[in-house]
Amino acid sequence: AQSVTQPDIHITVSEGASLELRCNYSYGATPYLFWYVQSPGQGLQLLLKYFSGDTLVQGIKGFEAEFKRSQSSFNLRKPSVHWSDAAEYFCAVGAGGGSQGNLIFGKGTKLSVKP
Amino acid sequence: DVKVTQSSRYLVKRTGEKVFLECVQDMDHENMFWYRQDPGLGLRLIYFSYDVKMKEKGDIPEGYSVSREKKERFSLILESASTNQTSMYLCASSSSRDPRYFGPGTRLTVL
C-alpha cells in the first residue's frame, strides 16, 4: 500500500540549531516528493519538490531535502532554525508532478522553536 | 506567484443549512481539489476536478458535492451541514507543470 510516514509528531529545537525532519514513503512507482509547511490557521505552502535529477533539492526559506531511494526517505533539513520556522510540516508523495493523481500526505510533524 | 483564494477564512453555520465554500485560482490550472483537515487524521481528499464540469470523488465524498462551471472556480457544497463536518477545508490547484498549491483554508464550524 502507498503510504507516507513522518515518525516524529512533535520536535523542539533551539533557535540557531540545525533541523532534520524525517519522511519515509512506500510507493510502487517512481515517486514525486514534496514538503509543505503550515503555519497555525493557514493553508499549506510548498517548500520544495523532487521530480527527478539531483537528489538534493533546494527549497524556499533555506530548506533542503535529500531523496534516498535505497532508504525510501525524503528528509527535510535546515542548517540554522529561526523562530519563524515554528509550524507544522507535511511530507507528501504522488504520481506526476502536478497531475490530478492521488497525493498522499504524512500526518505531519509539528516544530517548536525555543529561544 | 500562484494564488488560490477561498471565499471565507471562518464560517459558522447551523445544522441542516446548505453551505457553499468557494475557491478561485488565477494560474489557469486544470486541476482543482478540496480537502478537509482534522487533528490526528491529516488531510483527506473530498473531491477533485480535472476540467470544467468534470469531477471525481476522493476518499471521503459522502455528504459533499462540488461544482466547477468555470476553470478558475471550484465550489464545495454541503447540502445539509452536520456537526461532524466541522473542520478546516483546504482548496488546492495544480497543472501538468505546477505541483499542488493550496489556499489559506476555511475553518467551518457547524453548530
mmCIF file of C-alpha atoms in Angstrom:
data_model
loop_
_atom_site.group_PDB
_atom_site.id
_atom_site.type_symbol
_atom_site.label_atom_id
_atom_site.label_comp_id
_atom_site.label_asym_id
_atom_site.label_seq_id
_atom_site.Cartn_x
_atom_site.Cartn_y
_atom_site.Cartn_z
ATOM 1 C CA ALA A 1 0.000 0.000 0.000
ATOM 2 C CA GLN A 2 1.113 3.514 -0.673
ATOM 3 C CA SER A 3 1.898 5.481 2.436
ATOM 4 C CA VAL A 4 3.938 8.271 3.934
ATOM 5 C CA THR A 5 5.324 8.095 7.451
ATOM 6 C CA GLN A 6 6.560 11.016 9.453
ATOM 7 C CA PRO A 7 7.833 9.294 12.585
ATOM 8 C CA ASP A 8 8.098 12.422 14.728
ATOM 9 C CA ILE A 9 4.816 14.004 15.766
ATOM 10 C CA HIS A 10 6.454 16.894 17.595
ATOM 11 C CA ILE A 11 10.031 18.199 17.611
ATOM 12 C CA THR A 12 11.510 21.041 19.645
ATOM 13 C CA VAL A 13 14.781 22.677 18.662
ATOM 14 C CA SER A 14 16.638 25.737 19.867
ATOM 15 C CA GLU A 15 16.855 28.764 17.636
ATOM 16 C CA GLY A 16 20.052 28.576 15.600
ATOM 17 C CA ALA A 17 20.280 24.793 15.860
ATOM 18 C CA SER A 18 20.120 22.505 12.865
ATOM 19 C CA LEU A 19 16.955 20.647 11.952
ATOM 20 C CA GLU A 20 16.125 17.377 10.266
ATOM 21 C CA LEU A 21 12.549 16.180 9.794
ATOM 22 C CA ARG A 22 12.143 12.598 8.706
ATOM 23 C CA CYS A 23 9.914 11.246 5.975
ATOM 24 C CA ASN A 24 9.665 7.673 4.751
ATOM 25 C CA TYR A 25 7.400 6.534 1.978
ATOM 26 C CA SER A 26 6.090 3.392 0.421
ATOM 27 C CA TYR A 27 5.236 3.819 -3.241
ATOM 28 C CA GLY A 28 5.077 1.378 -6.124
ATOM 29 C CA ALA A 29 6.335 3.638 -8.887
ATOM 30 C CA THR A 30 8.855 6.423 -9.244
ATOM 31 C CA PRO A 31 7.712 8.924 -6.640
ATOM 32 C CA TYR A 32 7.254 12.632 -6.881
ATOM 33 C CA LEU A 33 8.026 14.044 -3.438
ATOM 34 C CA PHE A 34 7.032 17.253 -1.716
ATOM 35 C CA TRP A 35 7.391 19.083 1.550
ATOM 36 C CA TYR A 36 4.760 21.581 2.653
ATOM 37 C CA VAL A 37 4.649 23.881 5.683
ATOM 38 C CA GLN A 38 1.546 25.072 7.502
ATOM 39 C CA SER A 39 1.540 27.932 9.980
ATOM 40 C CA PRO A 40 -1.286 27.933 12.547
ATOM 41 C CA GLY A 41 -4.640 28.683 10.960
ATOM 42 C CA GLN A 42 -3.151 28.899 7.476
ATOM 43 C CA GLY A 43 -3.113 26.821 4.330
ATOM 44 C CA LEU A 44 -0.197 24.698 3.166
ATOM 45 C CA GLN A 45 2.758 26.356 1.483
ATOM 46 C CA LEU A 46 5.022 24.376 -0.841
ATOM 47 C CA LEU A 47 8.606 24.330 0.458
ATOM 48 C CA LEU A 48 10.215 22.157 -2.180
ATOM 49 C CA LYS A 49 9.644 19.329 -4.599
ATOM 50 C CA TYR A 50 11.574 16.459 -6.128
ATOM 51 C CA PHE A 51 10.666 15.117 -9.546
ATOM 52 C CA SER A 52 13.939 13.744 -10.923
ATOM 53 C CA GLY A 53 17.619 14.557 -11.307
ATOM 54 C CA ASP A 54 19.788 15.796 -8.456
ATOM 55 C CA THR A 55 18.689 14.048 -5.282
ATOM 56 C CA LEU A 56 19.441 17.101 -3.135
ATOM 57 C CA VAL A 57 16.812 19.747 -3.735
ATOM 58 C CA GLN A 58 16.758 23.295 -2.502
ATOM 59 C CA GLY A 59 13.593 24.999 -1.419
ATOM 60 C CA ILE A 60 12.384 28.273 -0.055
ATOM 61 C CA LYS A 61 13.261 29.708 3.373
ATOM 62 C CA GLY A 62 16.658 27.958 3.422
ATOM 63 C CA PHE A 63 15.268 24.419 3.477
ATOM 64 C CA GLU A 64 16.655 21.475 1.545
ATOM 65 C CA ALA A 65 15.715 17.826 1.235
ATOM 66 C CA GLU A 66 17.537 14.736 0.077
ATOM 67 C CA PHE A 67 15.921 11.854 -1.788
ATOM 68 C CA LYS A 68 17.408 8.494 -0.873
ATOM 69 C CA ARG A 69 15.842 5.779 -2.983
ATOM 70 C CA SER A 70 17.590 2.948 -1.133
ATOM 71 C CA GLN A 71 16.105 4.125 2.155
ATOM 72 C CA SER A 72 12.748 5.296 0.736
ATOM 73 C CA SER A 73 13.336 8.575 2.505
ATOM 74 C CA PHE A 74 12.994 12.266 1.755
ATOM 75 C CA ASN A 75 14.219 14.072 4.866
ATOM 76 C CA LEU A 76 13.940 17.828 5.229
ATOM 77 C CA ARG A 77 16.862 19.811 6.629
ATOM 78 C CA LYS A 78 17.776 23.321 7.619
ATOM 79 C CA PRO A 79 21.208 24.285 8.985
ATOM 80 C CA SER A 80 20.017 27.027 11.337
ATOM 81 C CA VAL A 81 16.425 27.287 12.536
ATOM 82 C CA HIS A 82 14.699 30.642 13.039
ATOM 83 C CA TRP A 83 11.812 31.268 15.434
ATOM 84 C CA SER A 84 9.576 31.915 12.422
ATOM 85 C CA ASP A 85 10.078 28.302 11.291
ATOM 86 C CA ALA A 86 7.761 27.094 14.063
ATOM 87 C CA ALA A 87 4.929 25.421 12.153
ATOM 88 C CA GLU A 88 3.692 22.027 11.044
ATOM 89 C CA TYR A 89 5.491 20.264 8.226
ATOM 90 C CA PHE A 90 3.960 17.744 5.861
ATOM 91 C CA CYS A 91 5.696 15.323 3.544
ATOM 92 C CA ALA A 92 3.749 14.096 0.503
ATOM 93 C CA VAL A 93 4.282 11.596 -2.300
ATOM 94 C CA GLY A 94 2.422 11.245 -5.560
ATOM 95 C CA ALA A 95 2.457 10.249 -9.184
ATOM 96 C CA GLY A 96 3.068 13.066 -11.593
ATOM 97 C CA GLY A 97 4.331 16.451 -10.568
ATOM 98 C CA GLY A 98 1.114 18.315 -10.959
ATOM 99 C CA SER A 99 -1.346 15.744 -12.119
ATOM 100 C CA GLN A 100 -4.714 15.037 -10.683
ATOM 101 C CA GLY A 101 -3.262 11.802 -9.374
ATOM 102 C CA ASN A 102 -3.520 10.974 -5.742
ATOM 103 C CA LEU A 103 -1.153 12.867 -3.457
ATOM 104 C CA ILE A 104 -0.558 11.030 -0.193
ATOM 105 C CA PHE A 105 0.266 13.151 2.828
ATOM 106 C CA GLY A 106 2.014 12.207 6.020
ATOM 107 C CA LYS A 107 0.334 13.104 9.307
ATOM 108 C CA GLY A 108 2.712 15.979 9.861
ATOM 109 C CA THR A 109 5.495 16.978 12.258
ATOM 110 C CA LYS A 110 4.936 19.972 14.498
ATOM 111 C CA LEU A 111 8.074 22.034 15.022
ATOM 112 C CA SER A 112 8.523 24.210 18.098
ATOM 113 C CA VAL A 113 11.494 26.582 18.378
ATOM 114 C CA LYS A 114 12.996 27.525 21.741
ATOM 115 C CA PRO A 115 14.546 30.983 22.108
ATOM 116 C CA ASP B 1 3.081 33.519 -7.940
ATOM 117 C CA VAL B 2 0.240 31.071 -7.844
ATOM 118 C CA LYS B 3 -2.702 32.401 -5.973
ATOM 119 C CA VAL B 4 -5.504 30.263 -4.606
ATOM 120 C CA THR B 5 -8.148 32.149 -2.673
ATOM 121 C CA GLN B 6 -11.034 30.884 -0.589
ATOM 122 C CA SER B 7 -14.155 32.936 -0.001
ATOM 123 C CA SER B 8 -14.133 32.829 3.795
ATOM 124 C CA ARG B 9 -11.495 32.240 6.454
ATOM 125 C CA TYR B 10 -14.043 31.466 9.163
ATOM 126 C CA LEU B 11 -17.626 30.321 8.809
ATOM 127 C CA VAL B 12 -20.246 29.378 11.385
ATOM 128 C CA LYS B 13 -23.382 27.562 10.239
ATOM 129 C CA ARG B 14 -26.251 25.692 11.824
ATOM 130 C CA THR B 15 -27.084 22.024 11.416
ATOM 131 C CA GLY B 16 -29.164 21.444 8.304
ATOM 132 C CA GLU B 17 -28.063 24.586 6.496
ATOM 133 C CA LYS B 18 -26.766 24.458 2.934
ATOM 134 C CA VAL B 19 -23.175 25.661 2.861
ATOM 135 C CA PHE B 20 -21.121 26.871 -0.099
ATOM 136 C CA LEU B 21 -17.344 27.105 0.046
ATOM 137 C CA GLU B 22 -15.785 28.880 -2.904
ATOM 138 C CA CYS B 23 -12.280 28.557 -4.272
ATOM 139 C CA VAL B 24 -10.682 30.590 -7.049
ATOM 140 C CA GLN B 25 -7.251 30.173 -8.648
ATOM 141 C CA ASP B 26 -5.540 32.575 -11.025
ATOM 142 C CA MET B 27 -2.977 30.302 -12.684
ATOM 143 C CA ASP B 28 -5.142 28.673 -15.354
ATOM 144 C CA HIS B 29 -4.691 25.312 -13.614
ATOM 145 C CA GLU B 30 -6.790 22.477 -14.972
ATOM 146 C CA ASN B 31 -6.876 20.509 -11.709
ATOM 147 C CA MET B 32 -8.598 21.629 -8.528
ATOM 148 C CA PHE B 33 -9.088 19.831 -5.230
ATOM 149 C CA TRP B 34 -10.990 20.023 -1.964
ATOM 150 C CA TYR B 35 -9.539 18.568 1.229
ATOM 151 C CA ARG B 36 -10.584 18.575 4.834
ATOM 152 C CA GLN B 37 -8.047 18.592 7.633
ATOM 153 C CA ASP B 38 -8.735 17.248 11.105
ATOM 154 C CA PRO B 39 -6.384 16.717 14.055
ATOM 155 C CA GLY B 40 -4.999 13.209 14.063
ATOM 156 C CA LEU B 41 -6.489 12.398 10.664
ATOM 157 C CA GLY B 42 -4.350 14.629 8.484
ATOM 158 C CA LEU B 43 -5.528 15.798 5.068
ATOM 159 C CA ARG B 44 -8.266 13.831 3.364
ATOM 160 C CA LEU B 45 -9.338 14.366 -0.233
ATOM 161 C CA ILE B 46 -13.051 15.053 -0.675
ATOM 162 C CA TYR B 47 -13.390 15.737 -4.410
ATOM 163 C CA PHE B 48 -11.256 16.851 -7.286
ATOM 164 C CA SER B 49 -11.822 18.144 -10.784
ATOM 165 C CA TYR B 50 -9.522 17.886 -13.792
ATOM 166 C CA ASP B 51 -11.579 20.029 -16.146
ATOM 167 C CA VAL B 52 -14.598 22.291 -16.283
ATOM 168 C CA LYS B 53 -17.762 20.399 -15.409
ATOM 169 C CA MET B 54 -15.729 17.288 -14.534
ATOM 170 C CA LYS B 55 -15.486 15.899 -11.035
ATOM 171 C CA GLU B 56 -14.132 12.825 -9.327
ATOM 172 C CA LYS B 57 -14.758 11.508 -5.838
ATOM 173 C CA GLY B 58 -11.892 11.466 -3.435
ATOM 174 C CA ASP B 59 -11.556 9.446 -0.269
ATOM 175 C CA ILE B 60 -14.457 10.958 1.706
ATOM 176 C CA PRO B 61 -17.123 12.372 -0.651
ATOM 177 C CA GLU B 62 -20.163 11.456 1.468
ATOM 178 C CA GLY B 63 -22.178 14.481 2.484
ATOM 179 C CA TYR B 64 -20.482 16.744 -0.053
ATOM 180 C CA SER B 65 -20.930 17.776 -3.657
ATOM 181 C CA VAL B 66 -18.931 20.057 -5.937
ATOM 182 C CA SER B 67 -19.416 22.341 -8.880
ATOM 183 C CA ARG B 68 -16.964 23.552 -11.494
ATOM 184 C CA GLU B 69 -18.672 25.793 -14.008
ATOM 185 C CA LYS B 70 -15.570 27.842 -14.822
ATOM 186 C CA LYS B 71 -11.953 26.766 -14.984
ATOM 187 C CA GLU B 72 -10.817 29.097 -12.232
ATOM 188 C CA ARG B 73 -13.581 28.337 -9.728
ATOM 189 C CA PHE B 74 -14.337 25.183 -7.758
ATOM 190 C CA SER B 75 -17.125 25.126 -5.201
ATOM 191 C CA LEU B 76 -17.699 22.685 -2.367
ATOM 192 C CA ILE B 77 -21.307 22.256 -1.257
ATOM 193 C CA LEU B 78 -22.588 20.806 1.971
ATOM 194 C CA GLU B 79 -26.226 20.072 1.160
ATOM 195 C CA SER B 80 -27.268 19.741 4.791
ATOM 196 C CA ALA B 81 -24.493 20.613 7.188
ATOM 197 C CA SER B 82 -23.903 18.358 10.175
ATOM 198 C CA THR B 83 -21.740 18.807 13.252
ATOM 199 C CA ASN B 84 -19.289 16.150 12.051
ATOM 200 C CA GLN B 85 -18.481 18.404 9.114
ATOM 201 C CA THR B 86 -16.887 20.929 11.433
ATOM 202 C CA SER B 87 -13.355 21.085 10.066
ATOM 203 C CA MET B 88 -10.698 23.058 8.230
ATOM 204 C CA TYR B 89 -11.359 22.952 4.474
ATOM 205 C CA LEU B 90 -8.479 23.460 2.078
ATOM 206 C CA CYS B 91 -8.695 24.059 -1.631
ATOM 207 C CA ALA B 92 -5.771 23.391 -3.986
ATOM 208 C CA SER B 93 -4.990 23.630 -7.675
ATOM 209 C CA SER B 94 -2.334 22.166 -9.961
ATOM 210 C CA SER B 95 -1.424 21.598 -13.576
ATOM 211 C CA SER B 96 0.891 19.352 -15.519
ATOM 212 C CA ARG B 97 3.652 21.928 -14.996
ATOM 213 C CA ASP B 98 2.833 23.049 -11.439
ATOM 214 C CA PRO B 99 2.521 20.980 -8.274
ATOM 215 C CA ARG B 100 -0.397 21.367 -5.928
ATOM 216 C CA TYR B 101 -0.801 24.853 -4.437
ATOM 217 C CA PHE B 102 -3.132 25.425 -1.521
ATOM 218 C CA GLY B 103 -5.421 28.222 -0.461
ATOM 219 C CA PRO B 104 -5.458 29.704 3.067
ATOM 220 C CA GLY B 105 -8.253 27.432 4.274
ATOM 221 C CA THR B 106 -11.766 27.920 5.621
ATOM 222 C CA ARG B 107 -12.448 26.925 9.188
ATOM 223 C CA LEU B 108 -16.072 25.808 9.264
ATOM 224 C CA THR B 109 -17.970 25.328 12.485
ATOM 225 C CA VAL B 110 -21.389 23.655 12.363
ATOM 226 C CA LEU B 111 -23.483 24.204 15.478
#
